[in-house]
C-alpha positions as a Markdown table, in Angstrom:
| # | Residue | x | y | z |
|---|---|---|---|---|
| 1 | Unk | 105.4 | 135.5 | 118.9 |
| 2 | Unk | 104.9 | 138.8 | 117.5 |
| 3 | Unk | 104.4 | 137.9 | 113.8 |
| 4 | Unk | 101.4 | 140.4 | 113.3 |
| 5 | Unk | 99.9 | 141.5 | 110.0 |
| 6 | Unk | 101.1 | 145.0 | 109.6 |
| 7 | Unk | 102.9 | 145.1 | 106.3 |
| 8 | Unk | 101.4 | 142.2 | 104.9 |
| 9 | Unk | 101.1 | 143.5 | 101.0 |
| 10 | Unk | 105.1 | 142.7 | 101.5 |
| 11 | Unk | 104.0 | 139.2 | 101.4 |
| 12 | Unk | 102.6 | 138.8 | 97.9 |
| 13 | Unk | 103.7 | 135.9 | 95.2 |
| 14 | Unk | 106.0 | 137.9 | 93.5 |
| 15 | Unk | 108.2 | 138.3 | 97.2 |
| 16 | Unk | 107.7 | 134.7 | 97.7 |
| 17 | Unk | 109.3 | 134.1 | 94.6 |
| 18 | Unk | 112.1 | 136.2 | 94.9 |
| 19 | Unk | 113.2 | 134.6 | 97.8 |
| 20 | Unk | 112.5 | 131.2 | 96.7 |
| 21 | Unk | 115.1 | 132.5 | 94.0 |
| 22 | Unk | 117.9 | 133.8 | 96.0 |
| 23 | Unk | 117.1 | 130.5 | 98.3 |
| 24 | Unk | 118.1 | 128.2 | 95.4 |
| 25 | Unk | 120.8 | 131.0 | 94.6 |
| 26 | Unk | 122.5 | 130.4 | 98.1 |
| 27 | Unk | 122.6 | 127.0 | 97.9 |
| 28 | Unk | 124.3 | 127.4 | 94.0 |
| 29 | Unk | 126.8 | 128.8 | 95.5 |
| 30 | Unk | 127.6 | 126.6 | 98.2 |
| 31 | Unk | 127.3 | 123.8 | 95.5 |
| 32 | Unk | 129.9 | 125.2 | 93.6 |
| 33 | Unk | 132.2 | 125.9 | 96.5 |
| 34 | Unk | 131.9 | 122.4 | 97.9 |
| 35 | Unk | 133.3 | 121.0 | 94.6 |
| 36 | Unk | 136.2 | 123.3 | 94.8 |
| 37 | Unk | 136.7 | 122.5 | 98.4 |
| 38 | Unk | 136.8 | 118.3 | 97.7 |
| 39 | Unk | 139.4 | 119.3 | 95.4 |
| 40 | Unk | 141.2 | 121.2 | 97.5 |
| 41 | Unk | 140.8 | 119.7 | 101.0 |
| 42 | Unk | 141.2 | 116.2 | 102.7 |
| 43 | Unk | 138.0 | 117.1 | 104.8 |
| 44 | Unk | 135.3 | 116.7 | 102.1 |
| 45 | Unk | 132.0 | 119.0 | 102.0 |
| 46 | Unk | 130.3 | 116.5 | 100.0 |
| 47 | Unk | 128.5 | 113.8 | 102.4 |
| 48 | Unk | 129.5 | 110.5 | 102.2 |
| 49 | Unk | 126.0 | 109.6 | 101.8 |
| 50 | Unk | 126.2 | 111.6 | 98.3 |
| 51 | Unk | 128.7 | 109.1 | 97.4 |
| 52 | Unk | 126.8 | 105.8 | 98.1 |
| 53 | Unk | 123.6 | 107.1 | 96.5 |
| 54 | Unk | 125.6 | 107.9 | 93.4 |
| 55 | Unk | 127.6 | 104.7 | 93.5 |
| 56 | Unk | 124.8 | 102.7 | 93.9 |
| 57 | Unk | 123.1 | 104.8 | 90.7 |
| 58 | Unk | 126.0 | 103.8 | 89.1 |
| 59 | Unk | 125.2 | 99.6 | 89.9 |
| 60 | Unk | 122.0 | 100.2 | 88.3 |
| 61 | Unk | 124.0 | 101.6 | 85.1 |
| 62 | Unk | 126.1 | 98.2 | 85.0 |
| 63 | Unk | 123.2 | 96.3 | 84.9 |
| 64 | Unk | 123.1 | 95.3 | 88.7 |
| 65 | Unk | 121.4 | 96.6 | 91.9 |
| 66 | Unk | 121.7 | 99.4 | 94.0 |
| 67 | Unk | 122.5 | 96.7 | 96.7 |
| 68 | Unk | 124.9 | 96.3 | 95.3 |
| 69 | Unk | 126.5 | 99.0 | 97.1 |
| 70 | Unk | 127.5 | 98.1 | 100.4 |
| 71 | Unk | 125.5 | 100.3 | 102.9 |
| 72 | Unk | 122.9 | 101.2 | 100.5 |
| 73 | Unk | 120.1 | 101.1 | 102.5 |
| 74 | Unk | 117.6 | 103.4 | 101.1 |
| 75 | Unk | 114.4 | 103.0 | 99.1 |
| 76 | Unk | 116.0 | 101.8 | 95.2 |
| 77 | Unk | 113.9 | 104.7 | 93.9 |
| 78 | Unk | 116.2 | 107.3 | 94.9 |
| 79 | Unk | 119.2 | 105.5 | 93.0 |
| 80 | Unk | 117.0 | 105.7 | 89.8 |
| 81 | Unk | 116.2 | 109.4 | 90.4 |
| 82 | Unk | 119.7 | 110.1 | 90.6 |
| 83 | Unk | 120.9 | 108.2 | 87.4 |
| 84 | Unk | 121.4 | 112.2 | 86.1 |
| 85 | Unk | 124.7 | 111.9 | 88.3 |
| 86 | Unk | 126.1 | 109.6 | 86.7 |
| 87 | Unk | 125.2 | 110.2 | 82.7 |
| 88 | Unk | 125.2 | 114.2 | 83.5 |
| 89 | Unk | 126.6 | 115.6 | 86.1 |
| 90 | Unk | 127.7 | 114.8 | 89.8 |
| 91 | Unk | 126.1 | 117.7 | 91.4 |
| 92 | Unk | 122.9 | 116.9 | 89.3 |
| 93 | Unk | 121.9 | 115.5 | 92.8 |
| 94 | Unk | 122.6 | 118.5 | 95.0 |
| 95 | Unk | 120.4 | 120.8 | 93.0 |
| 96 | Unk | 117.7 | 118.8 | 92.6 |
| 97 | Unk | 117.9 | 118.6 | 96.6 |
| 98 | Unk | 118.2 | 122.2 | 96.8 |
| 99 | Unk | 115.6 | 122.6 | 94.3 |
| 100 | Unk | 112.9 | 120.7 | 96.6 |
| 101 | Unk | 114.0 | 123.0 | 99.7 |
| 102 | Unk | 112.7 | 125.7 | 98.1 |
| 103 | Unk | 109.7 | 123.5 | 97.4 |
| 104 | Unk | 109.1 | 122.8 | 100.6 |
| 105 | Unk | 109.2 | 126.5 | 101.6 |
| 106 | Unk | 107.0 | 127.4 | 99.1 |
| 107 | Unk | 104.5 | 124.8 | 100.7 |
| 108 | Unk | 105.3 | 126.1 | 104.4 |
| 109 | Unk | 104.2 | 129.6 | 103.1 |
| 110 | Unk | 101.4 | 128.1 | 101.2 |
| 111 | Unk | 100.0 | 125.1 | 104.3 |
| 112 | Unk | 100.3 | 129.0 | 106.8 |
| 113 | Unk | 98.0 | 130.7 | 104.1 |
| 114 | Unk | 95.4 | 128.0 | 104.0 |
| 115 | Unk | 95.8 | 128.4 | 107.9 |
| 116 | Unk | 94.5 | 131.8 | 107.7 |
| 117 | Unk | 97.7 | 133.9 | 108.8 |
| 118 | Unk | 98.7 | 136.7 | 107.5 |
| 119 | Unk | 101.2 | 136.4 | 103.8 |
| 120 | Unk | 104.1 | 138.8 | 106.0 |
| 121 | Unk | 103.4 | 135.7 | 108.6 |
| 122 | Unk | 103.9 | 133.1 | 106.6 |
| 123 | Unk | 106.2 | 134.8 | 104.3 |
| 124 | Unk | 108.7 | 135.0 | 107.7 |
| 125 | Unk | 108.1 | 131.2 | 108.8 |
| 126 | Unk | 109.2 | 130.3 | 105.8 |
| 127 | Unk | 112.2 | 131.8 | 106.1 |
| 128 | Unk | 113.1 | 129.6 | 108.8 |
| 129 | Unk | 113.3 | 126.6 | 106.4 |
| 130 | Unk | 114.4 | 128.4 | 103.7 |
| 131 | Unk | 117.2 | 130.6 | 104.7 |
| 132 | Unk | 118.2 | 127.9 | 108.1 |
| 133 | Unk | 122.2 | 127.4 | 107.8 |
| 134 | Unk | 121.7 | 123.8 | 109.1 |
| 135 | Unk | 118.9 | 123.2 | 105.9 |
| 136 | Unk | 121.2 | 124.8 | 103.5 |
| 137 | Unk | 124.3 | 122.9 | 104.5 |
| 138 | Unk | 122.8 | 119.6 | 104.5 |
| 139 | Unk | 121.3 | 119.2 | 101.1 |
| 140 | Unk | 124.5 | 121.3 | 99.2 |
| 141 | Unk | 126.2 | 118.5 | 101.0 |
| 142 | Unk | 124.1 | 116.0 | 99.2 |
| 143 | Unk | 121.5 | 114.3 | 101.6 |
| 144 | Unk | 118.5 | 113.6 | 100.7 |
| 145 | Unk | 115.9 | 114.7 | 103.3 |
| 146 | Unk | 114.7 | 117.2 | 101.2 |
| 147 | Unk | 112.8 | 114.6 | 99.3 |
| 148 | Unk | 110.8 | 113.6 | 102.5 |
| 149 | Unk | 110.2 | 117.3 | 103.5 |
| 150 | Unk | 108.2 | 118.2 | 100.1 |
| 151 | Unk | 106.5 | 114.4 | 100.8 |
| 152 | Unk | 105.6 | 115.4 | 104.3 |
| 153 | Unk | 104.1 | 119.1 | 103.7 |
| 154 | Unk | 102.7 | 117.6 | 100.9 |
| 155 | Unk | 100.6 | 115.2 | 103.1 |
| 156 | Unk | 99.7 | 118.2 | 105.4 |
| 157 | Unk | 98.7 | 120.3 | 102.2 |
| 158 | Unk | 96.3 | 117.7 | 101.0 |
| 159 | Unk | 94.7 | 117.3 | 104.6 |
| 160 | Unk | 94.2 | 120.8 | 104.4 |
| 161 | Unk | 92.4 | 120.5 | 100.9 |
| 162 | Unk | 90.6 | 118.0 | 102.0 |
| 163 | Unk | 91.6 | 115.6 | 99.4 |
| 164 | Unk | 92.4 | 112.5 | 102.1 |
| 165 | Unk | 92.6 | 110.1 | 98.9 |
| 166 | Unk | 95.9 | 112.1 | 98.0 |
| 167 | Unk | 97.1 | 113.4 | 101.3 |
| 168 | Unk | 97.1 | 109.0 | 102.2 |
| 169 | Unk | 99.5 | 108.6 | 98.7 |
| 170 | Unk | 102.1 | 111.2 | 99.7 |
| 171 | Unk | 102.1 | 109.9 | 103.4 |
| 172 | Unk | 102.3 | 106.5 | 102.2 |
| 173 | Unk | 105.0 | 106.8 | 99.8 |
| 174 | Unk | 106.8 | 109.1 | 102.6 |
| 175 | Unk | 106.3 | 105.9 | 105.2 |
| 176 | Unk | 108.1 | 103.9 | 101.9 |
| 177 | Unk | 110.8 | 106.7 | 101.4 |
| 178 | Unk | 112.1 | 106.3 | 105.6 |
| 179 | Unk | 110.1 | 105.0 | 108.0 |
| 180 | Unk | 109.9 | 107.2 | 110.4 |
| 181 | Unk | 106.6 | 109.4 | 108.6 |
| 182 | Unk | 104.5 | 106.4 | 110.7 |
| 183 | Unk | 104.4 | 107.9 | 113.4 |
| 184 | Unk | 101.7 | 110.5 | 111.8 |
| 185 | Unk | 99.2 | 107.7 | 111.3 |
| 186 | Unk | 97.5 | 107.7 | 114.3 |
| 187 | Unk | 97.2 | 112.2 | 114.5 |
| 188 | Unk | 95.9 | 112.3 | 111.0 |
| 189 | Unk | 93.8 | 109.4 | 111.1 |
| 190 | Unk | 92.2 | 111.1 | 114.6 |
| 191 | Unk | 92.1 | 114.1 | 112.8 |
| 192 | Unk | 89.2 | 113.0 | 110.5 |
| 193 | Unk | 86.9 | 112.3 | 113.8 |
| 194 | Unk | 83.7 | 113.9 | 112.7 |
| 195 | Unk | 82.8 | 115.7 | 115.7 |
| 196 | Unk | 86.2 | 116.3 | 118.1 |
| 197 | Unk | 83.9 | 117.2 | 121.2 |
| 198 | Unk | 81.4 | 114.1 | 121.2 |
| 199 | Unk | 84.0 | 111.4 | 120.5 |
| 200 | Unk | 86.3 | 110.5 | 123.2 |
| 201 | Unk | 88.3 | 107.2 | 124.0 |
| 202 | Unk | 88.1 | 104.1 | 121.6 |
| 203 | Unk | 85.2 | 106.5 | 119.6 |
| 204 | Unk | 88.1 | 108.5 | 118.1 |
| 205 | Unk | 89.4 | 105.4 | 116.5 |
| 206 | Unk | 86.1 | 103.7 | 114.6 |
| 207 | Unk | 86.2 | 104.4 | 111.1 |
| 208 | Unk | 84.6 | 107.1 | 108.5 |
| 209 | Unk | 84.1 | 107.7 | 104.8 |
| 210 | Unk | 87.0 | 110.2 | 105.0 |
| 211 | Unk | 89.1 | 108.1 | 106.9 |
| 212 | Unk | 89.1 | 104.7 | 104.8 |
| 213 | Unk | 90.4 | 107.6 | 102.1 |
| 214 | Unk | 93.1 | 108.4 | 103.8 |
| 215 | Unk | 94.3 | 104.6 | 104.7 |
| 216 | Unk | 93.6 | 103.1 | 101.2 |
| 217 | Unk | 95.7 | 106.1 | 100.2 |
| 218 | Unk | 98.3 | 105.2 | 102.2 |
| 219 | Unk | 98.0 | 101.8 | 101.9 |
| 220 | Unk | 98.2 | 101.7 | 97.9 |
| 221 | Unk | 100.8 | 104.1 | 97.3 |
| 222 | Unk | 103.0 | 102.1 | 99.9 |
| 223 | Unk | 102.7 | 98.8 | 99.4 |
| 224 | Unk | 102.7 | 99.6 | 95.6 |
| 225 | Unk | 105.9 | 101.3 | 95.4 |
| 226 | Unk | 107.5 | 98.5 | 97.8 |
| 227 | Unk | 106.0 | 95.6 | 96.0 |
| 228 | Unk | 108.1 | 97.4 | 92.7 |
| 229 | Unk | 110.9 | 97.3 | 94.9 |
| 230 | Unk | 110.4 | 93.3 | 96.0 |
| 231 | Unk | 109.3 | 92.4 | 92.5 |
| 232 | Unk | 112.9 | 94.1 | 91.1 |
| 233 | Unk | 115.2 | 93.4 | 93.9 |
| 234 | Unk | 114.1 | 90.6 | 96.4 |
| 235 | Unk | 115.2 | 89.9 | 100.0 |
| 236 | Unk | 117.9 | 92.1 | 99.6 |
| 237 | Unk | 115.9 | 95.2 | 99.1 |
| 238 | Unk | 113.6 | 94.0 | 102.3 |
| 239 | Unk | 116.6 | 93.3 | 104.7 |
| 240 | Unk | 118.7 | 96.6 | 103.6 |
| 241 | Unk | 116.1 | 99.3 | 103.1 |
| 242 | Unk | 113.4 | 98.3 | 106.2 |
| 243 | Unk | 114.7 | 94.9 | 108.7 |
| 244 | Unk | 118.3 | 96.4 | 109.1 |
| 245 | Unk | 116.9 | 99.9 | 110.7 |
| 246 | Unk | 114.6 | 98.0 | 113.0 |
| 247 | Unk | 117.5 | 95.8 | 114.5 |
| 248 | Unk | 120.0 | 98.5 | 114.1 |
| 249 | Unk | 122.5 | 99.1 | 116.3 |
| 250 | Unk | 124.8 | 101.6 | 115.6 |
| 251 | Unk | 127.9 | 101.9 | 117.9 |
| 252 | Unk | 129.6 | 105.2 | 116.4 |
| 253 | Unk | 129.1 | 108.1 | 118.6 |
| 254 | Unk | 126.2 | 110.4 | 118.1 |
| 255 | Unk | 123.7 | 112.6 | 119.6 |
| 256 | Unk | 121.8 | 109.6 | 121.1 |
| 257 | Unk | 121.5 | 108.8 | 125.2 |
| 258 | Unk | 121.8 | 105.4 | 124.2 |
| 259 | Unk | 125.0 | 105.4 | 122.4 |
| 260 | Unk | 127.1 | 104.6 | 125.0 |
| 261 | Unk | 125.0 | 102.0 | 126.4 |
| 262 | Unk | 125.0 | 100.6 | 123.2 |
| 263 | Unk | 128.5 | 101.1 | 122.6 |
| 264 | Unk | 129.4 | 98.9 | 125.9 |
| 265 | Unk | 127.2 | 96.3 | 125.5 |
| 266 | Unk | 127.9 | 95.3 | 122.1 |
| 267 | Unk | 130.3 | 92.5 | 122.9 |
| 268 | Unk | 127.8 | 91.5 | 125.6 |
| 269 | Unk | 125.1 | 90.5 | 123.0 |
| 270 | Unk | 122.1 | 91.9 | 125.7 |
| 271 | Unk | 119.1 | 90.2 | 123.8 |
| 272 | Unk | 116.5 | 92.5 | 123.0 |
| 273 | Unk | 118.3 | 95.9 | 124.2 |
| 274 | Unk | 118.4 | 97.7 | 120.5 |
| 275 | Unk | 114.5 | 96.9 | 120.8 |
| 276 | Unk | 114.2 | 97.8 | 124.1 |
| 277 | Unk | 114.7 | 101.6 | 123.4 |
| 278 | Unk | 111.8 | 101.2 | 121.3 |
| 279 | Unk | 109.8 | 101.4 | 124.4 |
| 280 | Unk | 109.5 | 105.1 | 125.8 |
| 281 | Unk | 109.4 | 106.1 | 122.1 |
| 282 | Unk | 106.3 | 104.6 | 121.3 |
| 283 | Unk | 104.7 | 105.8 | 124.5 |
| 284 | Unk | 105.3 | 109.3 | 124.0 |
| 285 | Unk | 104.4 | 109.4 | 120.4 |
| 286 | Unk | 101.0 | 107.9 | 121.2 |
| 287 | Unk | 100.2 | 110.5 | 124.0 |
| 288 | Unk | 101.0 | 112.8 | 121.9 |
| 289 | Unk | 99.1 | 111.8 | 118.7 |
| 290 | Unk | 96.3 | 111.4 | 120.2 |
| 291 | Unk | 96.4 | 114.7 | 122.8 |
| 292 | Unk | 97.1 | 117.0 | 119.8 |
| 293 | Unk | 94.9 | 114.4 | 116.8 |
| 294 | Unk | 92.1 | 117.2 | 115.9 |
| 295 | Unk | 92.3 | 118.6 | 112.7 |
| 296 | Unk | 93.4 | 122.4 | 113.8 |
| 297 | Unk | 96.6 | 120.7 | 115.6 |
| 298 | Unk | 98.0 | 118.6 | 113.5 |
| 299 | Unk | 100.6 | 120.1 | 113.1 |
| 300 | Unk | 101.6 | 120.3 | 116.5 |
| 301 | Unk | 101.2 | 116.3 | 117.1 |
| 302 | Unk | 103.7 | 115.8 | 114.2 |
| 303 | Unk | 106.5 | 118.5 | 115.4 |
| 304 | Unk | 105.7 | 117.1 | 118.7 |
| 305 | Unk | 105.9 | 113.4 | 117.9 |
| 306 | Unk | 109.1 | 113.8 | 115.5 |
| 307 | Unk | 110.8 | 115.8 | 118.0 |
| 308 | Unk | 110.4 | 112.6 | 120.6 |
| 309 | Unk | 111.1 | 110.3 | 118.0 |
| 310 | Unk | 114.6 | 112.0 | 117.0 |
| 311 | Unk | 115.5 | 112.9 | 121.0 |
| 312 | Unk | 114.5 | 109.3 | 122.4 |
| 313 | Unk | 116.4 | 107.8 | 119.5 |
| 314 | Unk | 119.1 | 105.1 | 119.5 |
| 315 | Unk | 120.6 | 106.8 | 116.6 |
| 316 | Unk | 120.5 | 111.0 | 116.0 |
| 317 | Unk | 122.7 | 112.5 | 114.1 |
| 318 | Unk | 122.6 | 116.5 | 112.2 |
| 319 | Unk | 120.2 | 115.5 | 109.8 |
| 320 | Unk | 117.3 | 113.7 | 111.6 |
| 321 | Unk | 117.0 | 117.5 | 113.5 |
| 322 | Unk | 115.5 | 118.5 | 110.1 |
| 323 | Unk | 112.7 | 116.1 | 110.7 |
| 324 | Unk | 111.2 | 118.6 | 113.0 |
| 325 | Unk | 112.8 | 121.8 | 111.7 |
| 326 | Unk | 110.6 | 121.3 | 108.8 |
| 327 | Unk | 107.0 | 121.7 | 110.8 |
| 328 | Unk | 108.5 | 124.4 | 112.9 |
| 329 | Unk | 107.5 | 127.0 | 110.7 |
| 330 | Unk | 104.0 | 126.1 | 110.4 |
| 331 | Unk | 103.8 | 126.6 | 114.1 |
| 332 | Unk | 105.1 | 129.2 | 115.0 |
| 333 | Unk | 102.4 | 131.5 | 114.5 |
| 334 | Unk | 100.3 | 129.3 | 117.3 |
| 335 | Unk | 102.9 | 129.7 | 120.1 |
| 336 | Unk | 103.0 | 132.4 | 122.5 |
| 337 | Unk | 106.7 | 133.1 | 123.0 |
| 338 | Unk | 108.5 | 136.2 | 123.6 |
| 339 | Unk | 110.8 | 137.1 | 121.2 |
| 340 | Unk | 113.7 | 137.0 | 124.4 |
| 341 | Unk | 111.9 | 133.1 | 125.4 |
| 342 | Unk | 112.5 | 132.2 | 121.9 |
| 343 | Unk | 115.7 | 133.3 | 121.6 |
| 344 | Unk | 116.8 | 132.1 | 124.8 |
| 345 | Unk | 115.2 | 128.8 | 123.3 |
| 346 | Unk | 117.3 | 128.5 | 120.6 |
| 347 | Unk | 120.7 | 129.2 | 122.2 |
| 348 | Unk | 120.3 | 127.3 | 124.4 |
| 349 | Unk | 119.5 | 124.0 | 121.6 |
| 350 | Unk | 122.5 | 125.4 | 119.7 |
| 351 | Unk | 125.1 | 125.8 | 122.5 |
| 352 | Unk | 123.7 | 122.1 | 123.8 |
| 353 | Unk | 124.4 | 120.5 | 120.2 |
| 354 | Unk | 127.9 | 122.6 | 119.7 |
| 355 | Unk | 129.4 | 121.7 | 123.5 |
| 356 | Unk | 128.6 | 118.0 | 122.1 |
| 357 | Unk | 130.4 | 118.5 | 118.9 |
| 358 | Unk | 134.1 | 119.9 | 120.8 |
| 359 | Unk | 134.4 | 115.9 | 122.2 |
| 360 | Unk | 133.3 | 114.4 | 119.1 |
| 361 | Unk | 135.8 | 115.8 | 117.2 |
| 362 | Unk | 138.4 | 115.3 | 119.7 |
| 363 | Unk | 137.4 | 111.2 | 119.3 |
| 364 | Unk | 136.8 | 111.5 | 114.8 |
| 365 | Unk | 140.0 | 113.4 | 113.8 |
| 366 | Unk | 142.4 | 113.0 | 117.2 |
| 367 | Unk | 141.8 | 109.7 | 118.3 |
| 368 | Unk | 141.7 | 111.1 | 121.7 |
| 369 | Unk | 139.2 | 108.9 | 124.4 |
| 370 | Unk | 136.5 | 110.9 | 124.8 |
| 371 | Unk | 133.1 | 108.5 | 125.1 |
| 372 | Unk | 132.4 | 109.8 | 128.2 |
| 373 | Unk | 132.6 | 113.5 | 127.9 |
| 374 | Unk | 131.0 | 112.0 | 124.7 |
| 375 | Unk | 128.0 | 109.9 | 126.6 |
| 376 | Unk | 127.7 | 113.2 | 129.3 |
| 377 | Unk | 127.4 | 115.6 | 126.3 |
| 378 | Unk | 124.6 | 113.6 | 125.0 |
| 379 | Unk | 122.9 | 113.1 | 127.9 |
| 380 | Unk | 122.7 | 117.1 | 128.7 |
| 381 | Unk | 121.6 | 117.4 | 124.9 |
| 382 | Unk | 118.6 | 114.8 | 125.4 |
| 383 | Unk | 117.7 | 117.1 | 128.5 |
| 384 | Unk | 118.1 | 120.3 | 126.7 |
| 385 | Unk | 115.5 | 118.5 | 124.4 |
| 386 | Unk | 113.1 | 117.1 | 126.2 |
| 387 | Unk | 113.5 | 120.7 | 127.8 |
| 388 | Unk | 112.8 | 122.7 | 125.0 |
| 389 | Unk | 109.9 | 120.4 | 123.8 |
| 390 | Unk | 108.2 | 121.7 | 127.6 |
| 391 | Unk | 108.1 | 125.1 | 126.8 |
| 392 | Unk | 107.2 | 124.8 | 123.7 |
| 393 | Unk | 104.1 | 122.3 | 124.6 |
| 394 | Unk | 103.2 | 124.9 | 127.5 |
| 395 | Unk | 103.2 | 127.6 | 125.3 |
| 396 | Unk | 101.4 | 125.9 | 122.6 |
| 397 | Unk | 97.2 | 127.9 | 121.9 |
| 398 | Unk | 95.5 | 124.5 | 121.2 |
| 399 | Unk | 92.4 | 124.9 | 118.7 |
| 400 | Unk | 89.9 | 122.4 | 119.1 |
| 401 | Unk | 87.9 | 122.4 | 116.4 |
| 402 | Unk | 85.2 | 120.2 | 114.7 |
| 403 | Unk | 85.9 | 118.7 | 111.5 |
| 404 | Unk | 83.0 | 118.4 | 110.7 |
| 405 | Unk | 81.4 | 122.2 | 111.5 |
| 406 | Unk | 84.4 | 122.9 | 109.7 |
| 407 | Unk | 83.7 | 120.9 | 106.5 |
| 408 | Unk | 80.4 | 122.3 | 106.7 |
| 409 | Unk | 81.5 | 125.7 | 106.6 |
| 410 | Unk | 83.9 | 125.3 | 103.8 |
| 411 | Unk | 81.3 | 123.7 | 101.6 |
């Protein structure tokens, strides 16, 4: 995309640190504004989920369970991490998430350097996350997506360093916090095939020492944290944090193409309707994970899988977009796109999202029956996402390498 190496001297360690500080300062200003906004306006800046997190922390402080707070359906350790919200200051969590945003930007920078990109290219790509208005808004409003961002990027970074046990540990932690990174297991596992050129079909699934380290690390951290959660909070934890998400039928308006179907089907109790929506997702997730499951293309496999997972999901909110925006900076240098085409794709994506927001606003704040327009806009947004993904796949430069040879070269 035209991100060359000229001027790479400006991508020094000092420059990235300055930008990380500036990125955090911008977030700090938004947090301060948000506190003022919440005190002076009926429509609050702070995300409702942030109040749920804090209330769960208060339940713990009172000697109870975080799941005693209605609608708290997250790992119990998030409520423990945010205990300073109760004991120190309500904004602690927002500051933490903002700091983790900056850590994620630094990890993106380091991943691109490890991939052989120039410092200038790595710096520019990290800006896609660091200065992204959506990212800034989500974190400063109190969403915990930054935790997932750091865990996913640490998984990739450890894979780059060939520290597969640690990569597995971070992968298992991310799946414990939110289930969706489970989709990355296939490409990460396949990427450790000793010789990509000779192994095909089911032979790529055969275990190796590196694969087993990844698997053991993943299972250890996931079952360790989950087991600890069960020991602390029992069946209540399993029901709220895991089973709820598998059978969830959210009939509130959202970006999902399935929302209206689930809404009108809520009164009829159609058996298996919620589970059936997973079908297209699963097929495409396996196909993309297998297609791009070599060590050089793992970030692109994860990116395409995430776009598919979010686009075909039965519940889609703006926070979910961060899941694939996180991986976009890592794949940008490998996309053969002109700036004009890249800008067009970006404008189309934003416009499709904005056009959905108008009928959603009319329904949410003016009680106007806009369910059908929201559904139609959801279809348009779905088509836009699929079209953009197809354009990115067609412009991606695949780089098939042998893990065995690359490992020997780096020894």
